Coordinates of C-alpha atoms in Angstrom, one line a residue:
X1458 CA 88.2 72.6 111.7
X1459 CA 87.4 76.1 113.2
X1460 CA 84.5 74.9 115.2
X1461 CA 83.8 77.4 118.0
X1462 CA 83.9 76.3 121.7
X1463 CA 80.4 76.1 123.2
X1464 CA 78.9 75.4 126.5
X1465 CA 76.6 72.9 124.8
X1466 CA 77.5 69.3 124.6
X1467 CA 79.1 68.6 121.0
X1468 CA 77.3 66.0 118.9
X1469 CA 79.4 64.9 115.9
X1470 CA 77.4 63.1 113.1
X1471 CA 79.4 61.2 110.5
X1472 CA 77.3 60.9 107.3
X1473 CA 74.7 63.1 105.6
X1474 CA 72.4 60.4 104.5
X1475 CA 68.8 59.7 105.8
X1476 CA 69.8 59.0 109.3
X1477 CA 72.4 61.8 109.7
X1478 CA 70.0 64.5 108.2
X1479 CA 67.1 63.2 110.4
X1480 CA 69.1 63.5 113.5
X1481 CA 70.5 66.9 112.6
X1482 CA 66.9 68.2 112.1
X1483 CA 65.7 66.8 115.4
X1484 CA 68.6 68.5 117.4
X1485 CA 68.4 71.7 115.3
X1486 CA 66.9 73.9 118.0
X1487 CA 68.0 71.9 121.1
X1488 CA 70.9 72.8 123.5
X1489 CA 73.5 70.9 121.4
X1490 CA 76.4 71.9 119.2
X1491 CA 75.9 69.8 116.1
X1492 CA 78.7 69.2 113.7
X1493 CA 77.8 67.1 110.5
X1494 CA 80.8 65.5 108.6
X1495 CA 80.5 64.1 105.0
X1496 CA 82.7 63.6 102.1
X1497 CA 80.1 65.0 99.8
X1498 CA 78.4 68.5 100.1
X1499 CA 75.1 67.0 99.2
X1500 CA 72.4 64.4 100.4
X1501 CA 71.5 61.7 97.8
X1502 CA 68.1 60.3 97.6
X1503 CA 69.4 56.8 96.8
X1504 CA 66.0 55.2 95.8
X1505 CA 66.1 57.1 92.5
X1506 CA 69.6 56.5 91.5
X1507 CA 68.5 54.0 88.8
X1508 CA 66.6 56.8 87.1
X1509 CA 69.8 58.9 86.8
X1510 CA 71.5 55.8 85.3
X1511 CA 68.8 55.4 82.7
X1512 CA 68.4 58.9 81.8
X1513 CA 65.1 59.6 83.5
X1514 CA 66.4 62.2 85.8
X1515 CA 69.3 64.5 86.1
X1516 CA 71.5 64.0 89.3
X1517 CA 70.7 67.4 90.7
X1518 CA 67.0 66.3 90.9
X1519 CA 67.8 63.7 93.6
X1520 CA 70.6 65.6 95.3
X1521 CA 70.3 68.6 97.8
X1522 CA 73.0 70.7 99.5
X1523 CA 73.7 69.7 103.0
X1524 CA 74.5 73.3 103.9
X1525 CA 71.0 74.3 102.7
X1526 CA 69.3 71.6 104.8
X1527 CA 71.1 73.0 107.8
X1528 CA 70.4 76.6 107.0
X1529 CA 68.8 78.7 110.0
X1530 CA 69.9 76.0 112.5
X1531 CA 71.7 77.6 115.4
X1532 CA 74.9 75.9 116.6
X1533 CA 74.8 73.6 113.7
X1534 CA 78.0 73.2 111.5
X1535 CA 79.0 71.3 108.2
X1536 CA 82.4 70.3 107.2
X1537 CA 83.4 68.7 104.0
X1538 CA 85.8 66.0 104.8
X1539 CA 86.5 62.3 105.1
X1540 CA 86.9 60.5 108.4
X1541 CA 89.9 58.5 108.8
X1542 CA 89.7 57.3 112.4
X1543 CA 87.9 57.5 115.6
X1544 CA 89.9 57.5 118.9
X1545 CA 87.6 56.3 121.6
X1546 CA 90.2 56.7 124.4
X1547 CA 90.2 60.6 124.0
X1548 CA 86.8 61.0 122.2
X1549 CA 88.2 62.4 119.1
X1550 CA 87.5 62.1 115.4
X1551 CA 90.5 62.3 113.0
X1552 CA 89.6 63.5 109.5
X1553 CA 91.3 64.7 106.4
X1554 CA 91.0 68.4 107.6
X1555 CA 92.0 67.8 111.2
X1556 CA 90.8 66.5 114.4
X1557 CA 87.8 67.2 116.4
X1558 CA 86.6 66.3 119.9
X1559 CA 83.1 65.2 120.7
X1560 CA 80.9 64.6 123.6
X1561 CA 78.6 62.4 121.6
X1562 CA 79.5 60.6 118.4
X1563 CA 76.8 59.3 116.0
X1564 CA 78.0 57.0 113.1
X1565 CA 75.7 57.2 110.2
X1566 CA 78.0 56.2 107.3
X1567 CA 75.5 54.2 105.4
X1568 CA 76.3 51.3 103.2
X1569 CA 78.2 50.5 99.9
X1570 CA 78.1 47.8 97.3
X1571 CA 79.2 44.3 98.8
X1572 CA 81.0 42.1 96.2
X1573 CA 81.4 39.4 98.7
X1574 CA 85.1 39.3 98.3
X1575 CA 85.0 38.7 94.5
X1576 CA 87.8 40.9 93.2
X1577 CA 87.1 40.2 89.4
X1578 CA 83.5 41.2 89.8
X1579 CA 84.5 44.2 91.8
X1580 CA 87.0 45.2 89.2
X1581 CA 84.9 44.8 86.1
X1582 CA 81.3 45.2 87.0
X1583 CA 79.3 48.4 87.6
X1584 CA 77.9 49.5 90.9
X1585 CA 75.1 52.0 91.5
X1586 CA 75.3 53.3 95.1
X1587 CA 76.3 57.0 94.5
X1588 CA 75.6 59.6 91.9
X1589 CA 79.0 59.4 90.3
X1590 CA 78.6 55.5 89.8
X1591 CA 75.1 56.2 88.3
X1592 CA 76.6 58.8 85.9
X1593 CA 79.2 56.2 84.9
X1594 CA 76.6 53.6 84.3
X1595 CA 74.6 56.0 82.2
X1596 CA 77.5 56.9 80.0
X1597 CA 78.5 53.2 79.6
X1598 CA 75.0 52.2 78.4
X1599 CA 74.9 55.0 75.9
X1600 CA 78.4 54.6 74.7
X1601 CA 77.8 50.8 74.3
X1602 CA 75.0 51.5 71.8
X1603 CA 77.1 54.0 69.9
X1604 CA 79.8 51.3 69.7
X1605 CA 77.3 48.7 68.7
X1606 CA 76.4 51.0 65.7
X1607 CA 79.8 51.1 64.5
X1608 CA 81.1 47.5 64.8
X1609 CA 80.6 45.0 61.8
X1610 CA 81.1 42.2 64.2
X1611 CA 77.7 40.7 64.9
X1612 CA 79.1 38.8 67.9
X1613 CA 80.4 42.0 69.4
X1614 CA 77.4 44.0 68.6
X1615 CA 75.1 41.7 70.5
X1616 CA 77.4 41.7 73.6
X1617 CA 77.4 45.5 73.6
X1618 CA 73.6 45.3 73.7
X1619 CA 73.4 42.6 76.3
X1620 CA 72.9 43.9 79.9
X1621 CA 73.2 41.6 82.9
X1622 CA 71.7 42.9 86.3
X1623 CA 72.8 40.7 89.2
X1624 CA 70.4 40.9 92.2
X1625 CA 66.6 40.7 92.1
X1626 CA 65.9 43.1 94.9
X1627 CA 64.2 46.6 94.4
X1628 CA 67.3 48.2 92.8
X1629 CA 67.8 45.3 90.4
X1630 CA 64.1 45.0 89.5
X1631 CA 63.6 48.8 89.0
X1632 CA 66.7 49.0 86.8
X1633 CA 65.8 46.1 84.7
X1634 CA 62.3 47.5 84.1
X1635 CA 63.7 51.1 83.2
X1636 CA 66.2 49.5 80.6
X1637 CA 63.3 47.3 79.1
X1638 CA 61.3 50.4 78.6
X1639 CA 64.3 52.3 77.0
X1640 CA 64.7 49.3 74.7
X1641 CA 61.0 49.3 73.7
X1642 CA 60.2 53.1 73.5
X1643 CA 63.5 55.0 73.0
X1644 CA 66.2 52.9 71.2
X1645 CA 64.1 52.4 68.0
X1646 CA 63.9 56.2 67.6
X1647 CA 67.3 56.9 68.6
X1648 CA 69.0 54.1 66.5
X1649 CA 66.9 53.5 63.6
X1650 CA 69.9 52.0 61.7
X1651 CA 70.5 49.6 64.5
X1652 CA 68.5 46.4 65.3
X1653 CA 67.8 47.2 68.9
X1654 CA 65.2 44.3 69.1
X1655 CA 68.4 42.1 69.7
X1656 CA 69.2 44.0 72.9
X1657 CA 68.8 41.8 75.9
X1658 CA 68.1 42.6 79.5
X1659 CA 68.8 39.7 81.9
X1660 CA 68.0 39.9 85.6
X1661 CA 69.9 37.3 87.6
X1662 CA 68.7 36.4 91.1
X1663 CA 70.4 33.8 93.3
X1664 CA 67.3 32.6 95.1
X1665 CA 63.9 31.2 93.9
X1666 CA 62.1 34.5 93.6
X1667 CA 62.8 38.0 93.0
X1668 CA 62.0 40.7 95.7
X1669 CA 62.6 38.2 98.4
X1670 CA 62.0 40.5 101.2
X1671 CA 58.4 41.3 99.9
X1672 CA 55.3 39.0 99.8
X1673 CA 55.1 36.1 97.3
X1674 CA 52.2 37.8 95.5
X1675 CA 54.5 40.9 95.0
X1676 CA 57.3 38.6 93.7
X1677 CA 55.1 37.0 91.3
X1678 CA 53.4 40.1 89.9
X1679 CA 56.8 41.9 89.5
X1680 CA 58.2 38.9 87.6
X1681 CA 55.1 39.0 85.4
X1682 CA 55.6 42.7 84.8
X1683 CA 59.3 42.2 83.9
X1684 CA 58.5 39.4 81.5
X1685 CA 55.8 41.4 79.8
X1686 CA 58.4 44.0 79.2
X1687 CA 60.8 41.5 77.5
X1688 CA 63.2 41.1 80.6
X1689 CA 64.7 37.6 80.9
X1690 CA 64.4 36.6 84.8
X1691 CA 66.8 34.0 85.8
X1692 CA 66.2 32.5 89.3
X1693 CA 68.4 30.1 91.3
X1694 CA 71.4 31.4 89.2
X1695 CA 74.5 33.0 90.8
X1696 CA 77.2 34.9 88.8
X1697 CA 80.5 33.6 90.1
X1698 CA 83.0 35.5 87.8
X1699 CA 83.2 38.3 85.4
X1700 CA 86.2 39.4 83.4
X1701 CA 84.5 42.4 81.6
X1702 CA 83.4 40.2 78.8
X1703 CA 82.1 36.8 80.0
X1704 CA 79.9 36.4 83.2
X1705 CA 80.2 32.8 84.6
X1706 CA 77.6 31.3 86.7
X1707 CA 77.2 28.4 89.1
X1708 CA 75.8 26.4 86.2
X1709 CA 76.9 26.1 82.6
X1710 CA 74.9 29.2 81.7
X1711 CA 77.2 32.0 80.8
X1712 CA 76.5 35.6 79.6
X1713 CA 78.6 37.4 77.1
X1714 CA 78.1 41.1 78.0
X1715 CA 79.9 44.4 78.0
X1716 CA 77.8 45.6 80.9
X1717 CA 77.2 43.8 84.2
X1718 CA 75.5 45.8 86.9
X1719 CA 76.0 44.4 90.5
X1720 CA 73.1 44.9 92.7
X1721 CA 73.3 41.7 94.6
X1722 CA 74.2 43.0 98.1
X1723 CA 75.3 45.9 100.3
X1724 CA 77.6 46.2 103.3
X1725 CA 78.0 48.9 105.9
X1726 CA 80.8 51.5 105.6
X1727 CA 83.1 51.1 108.6
X1728 CA 85.5 53.3 110.3
X1729 CA 88.7 52.6 111.9
X1730 CA 88.6 52.8 115.6
X1731 CA 85.2 51.0 115.6
X1732 CA 86.3 48.0 113.6
X1733 CA 87.3 45.5 116.3
X1734 CA 85.5 42.1 116.1
X1735 CA 83.7 42.9 119.3
X1736 CA 81.7 45.7 117.5
X1737 CA 81.3 44.2 114.1
X1738 CA 78.7 41.7 112.7
X1739 CA 77.6 40.3 109.3
X1740 CA 77.8 42.9 106.6
X1741 CA 80.4 44.9 108.5
X1742 CA 77.5 46.3 110.4
X1743 CA 78.0 47.8 114.1
X1744 CA 76.2 45.9 116.7
X1745 CA 74.1 48.3 118.7
X1746 CA 71.6 47.9 121.7
X1747 CA 68.0 49.1 121.9
X1748 CA 69.1 52.7 122.3
X1749 CA 71.7 52.5 119.2
X1750 CA 74.6 52.7 121.5
X1751 CA 77.7 50.8 120.1
X1752 CA 79.2 48.1 122.4
X1753 CA 79.7 49.2 126.0
X1754 CA 80.0 53.0 124.9
X1755 CA 77.4 55.2 126.4
X1756 CA 78.2 58.1 124.2
X1757 CA 78.9 56.5 120.9
X1758 CA 75.9 55.6 118.7
X1759 CA 75.4 54.3 115.2
X1760 CA 72.0 54.6 113.2
X1761 CA 70.8 53.5 109.7
X1762 CA 72.4 51.0 107.4
X1763 CA 75.6 50.8 109.6
X1764 CA 73.7 49.8 112.7
X1765 CA 72.5 46.3 113.5
X1766 CA 69.9 46.2 116.2
X1767 CA 69.3 42.5 116.9
X1768 CA 65.8 41.6 118.2
X1769 CA 63.5 38.5 118.2
X1770 CA 61.7 40.0 115.1
X1771 CA 64.8 41.3 113.3
X1772 CA 67.6 38.8 114.3
X1773 CA 69.9 40.2 111.7
X1774 CA 69.0 43.9 112.4
X1775 CA 66.4 46.1 110.6
X1776 CA 66.4 46.3 106.8
X1777 CA 69.0 48.5 105.3
X1778 CA 66.6 51.0 103.9
X1779 CA 65.7 54.6 104.4
X1780 CA 62.9 54.2 106.8
X1781 CA 64.9 52.6 109.7
X1782 CA 67.6 55.3 109.2
X1783 CA 64.9 58.1 109.3
X1784 CA 63.3 56.6 112.4
X1785 CA 66.4 55.9 114.4
X1786 CA 67.8 59.5 113.6
X1787 CA 64.6 61.1 114.9
X1788 CA 64.4 58.8 117.9
X1789 CA 68.0 59.2 118.8
X1790 CA 67.5 62.9 118.8
X1791 CA 64.8 62.5 121.4
X1792 CA 67.1 60.3 123.5
X1793 CA 69.9 62.7 123.5
X1794 CA 67.7 65.4 124.7
X1795 CA 66.5 63.0 127.6
X1796 CA 70.1 62.3 128.6
X1797 CA 70.8 66.0 129.0
X1798 CA 67.5 66.1 131.1
X1799 CA 68.9 63.2 133.1
X1800 CA 65.9 61.1 132.1
X1801 CA 66.1 57.4 131.0
X1802 CA 66.3 56.8 127.4
X1803 CA 63.4 55.1 125.4
X1804 CA 64.2 51.9 123.5
X1805 CA 63.9 52.1 119.8
X1806 CA 60.8 50.4 118.2
X1807 CA 60.8 50.3 114.3
X1808 CA 57.5 51.1 112.6
X1809 CA 57.5 49.1 109.4
X1810 CA 55.6 51.1 107.0
X1811 CA 55.9 48.6 104.1
X1812 CA 58.1 48.3 101.1
X1813 CA 57.4 48.8 97.4
X1814 CA 59.1 48.6 93.9
X1815 CA 58.2 49.9 90.6
X1816 CA 58.8 47.8 87.5
X1817 CA 57.8 50.5 84.9
X1818 CA 55.0 52.4 83.4
X1819 CA 51.9 51.7 85.4
X1820 CA 53.7 48.8 86.9
X1821 CA 54.6 48.4 90.6
X1822 CA 54.0 46.4 93.8
X1823 CA 53.4 47.6 97.1
X1824 CA 53.4 45.7 100.5
X1825 CA 51.8 48.0 103.1
X1826 CA 51.1 47.0 106.7
X1827 CA 47.4 46.3 106.0
X1828 CA 47.1 46.2 102.2
X1829 CA 49.1 44.8 99.3
X1830 CA 48.7 46.4 95.8
X1831 CA 49.9 45.6 92.4
X1832 CA 49.7 47.5 89.2
X1833 CA 48.7 51.0 88.5
X1834 CA 47.5 52.0 92.0
X1835 CA 50.7 50.6 93.4
X1836 CA 52.5 52.7 90.9
X1837 CA 50.8 55.9 92.0
X1838 CA 51.6 55.0 95.7
X1839 CA 55.3 54.5 94.8
X1840 CA 55.4 58.0 93.1
X1841 CA 53.8 59.8 95.9
X1842 CA 56.0 58.2 98.5
X1843 CA 59.1 59.0 96.7
X1844 CA 58.1 62.6 96.0
X1845 CA 57.2 63.1 99.7
X1846 CA 60.5 62.0 101.1
X1847 CA 62.7 64.0 98.5
X1848 CA 64.3 66.8 100.3
X1849 CA 63.6 70.3 98.8
X1850 CA 60.4 71.7 97.2
X1851 CA 62.4 72.3 93.8
X1852 CA 63.5 68.7 93.7
X1853 CA 59.9 67.5 94.2
X1854 CA 58.6 69.7 91.4
X1855 CA 61.4 69.0 89.0
X1856 CA 61.0 65.1 89.4
X1857 CA 57.3 65.5 89.1
X1858 CA 57.4 67.4 86.0
X1859 CA 60.0 64.9 84.5
X1860 CA 57.8 62.0 85.3
X1861 CA 54.8 63.6 83.8
X1862 CA 56.7 64.6 80.7
X1863 CA 58.2 61.1 80.5
X1864 CA 54.9 59.3 80.8
X1865 CA 53.2 61.6 78.2
X1866 CA 56.0 61.6 75.7
X1867 CA 57.4 58.2 76.5
X1868 CA 60.8 59.7 76.6
X1869 CA 63.9 60.2 78.8
X1870 CA 65.8 63.4 77.7
X1871 CA 68.6 63.1 80.2
X1872 CA 70.4 60.3 78.2
X1873 CA 73.5 62.5 77.9
X1874 CA 77.1 61.4 77.9
X1875 CA 78.3 64.3 79.9
X1876 CA 81.4 62.4 81.4
X1877 CA 82.6 59.6 79.1
X1878 CA 83.2 56.3 80.9
X1879 CA 85.5 54.3 78.8
X1880 CA 85.5 50.6 79.1
X1881 CA 86.9 48.8 76.0
X1882 CA 85.1 45.6 75.0
X1883 CA 87.2 42.8 73.4
X1884 CA 85.9 39.9 71.5
X1885 CA 87.0 36.7 73.0
X1886 CA 88.7 34.4 70.5

């Protein structure tokens, strides 16, 4: 990998997400050699992926070059590679571009879509956990309307305009709201010769309320917002099979759709070498102690979505969101410094700053530690928080200008089929 030798201890970070970037920044001017590994050369602001999928933003608005993040950091290196295996016996990381020894290893690989072993759904549905996946979804949505315009088969046309989103968490709710706004404000102008009123947006949730991790008031208000936008909210309904045409459920209800988006769960991205049952727990996460140490290893850590730190308050670990990853990365940086100073590490304590979700124009819900808001004010809070945590001044400005333009013009100009995603729809006989 051409990483120079150093008298400083080498910290290898696997993953350039929220946790990995937070840790690299914290160690940037400390006496460590930091090597960050990632299969992409950019950091993705995942909370806004749904806006890329629905044409509200271009992907470069929510991505930021990792090398630019690390500019000016002494003894800090980035390598574009995929990690194949970790050899804990010789403290070595095996990657697609070679091997690298480490003194401290930090696994921050994040999460991916969890299909819960359903191969048919995994094969035929659309996921939305990365920029390439979001671009595929954007292309498919637009291509379906183009195809609906051409077909003379009413049955096929309705299926092409029927969208099913499985999962009523923030991702599913925000995507459903965005699609509903496209149906209302954009499709009639783009396709005046197509009866876009027949387009259907269905949000399917397996439990008795959407946004189950938020307050009951937030769930109820979000459902009201969605229904006011024309979204069909299905609760206590689970999609069990999807062949690309028909989505079957645990009841007699079926959906004929050319587009099923799976947002019903995530699981940690694991790595060989740390995949023994002793380390793993539910959702493929690595069990860590209060210092983010994996198993009995004193020099191997995990942070963010991949780490499960069990406590009385969080028996299944912290929520798989940006805030725990940011806080754990920052905290682990402090503890690594304390180790080199031969001081005792400080246990990690999660500061829950709340959760929020936007449903659409002037519609959002926000559960903060002391206050709960719904409506316009929550929408402004949501926008401010997301702009604040975006990396890069340019990205903040571009996203803000896009939001202002979209709000004033009620438009989404990034509805472009840059990279076609072909998925042939067939009418079932």
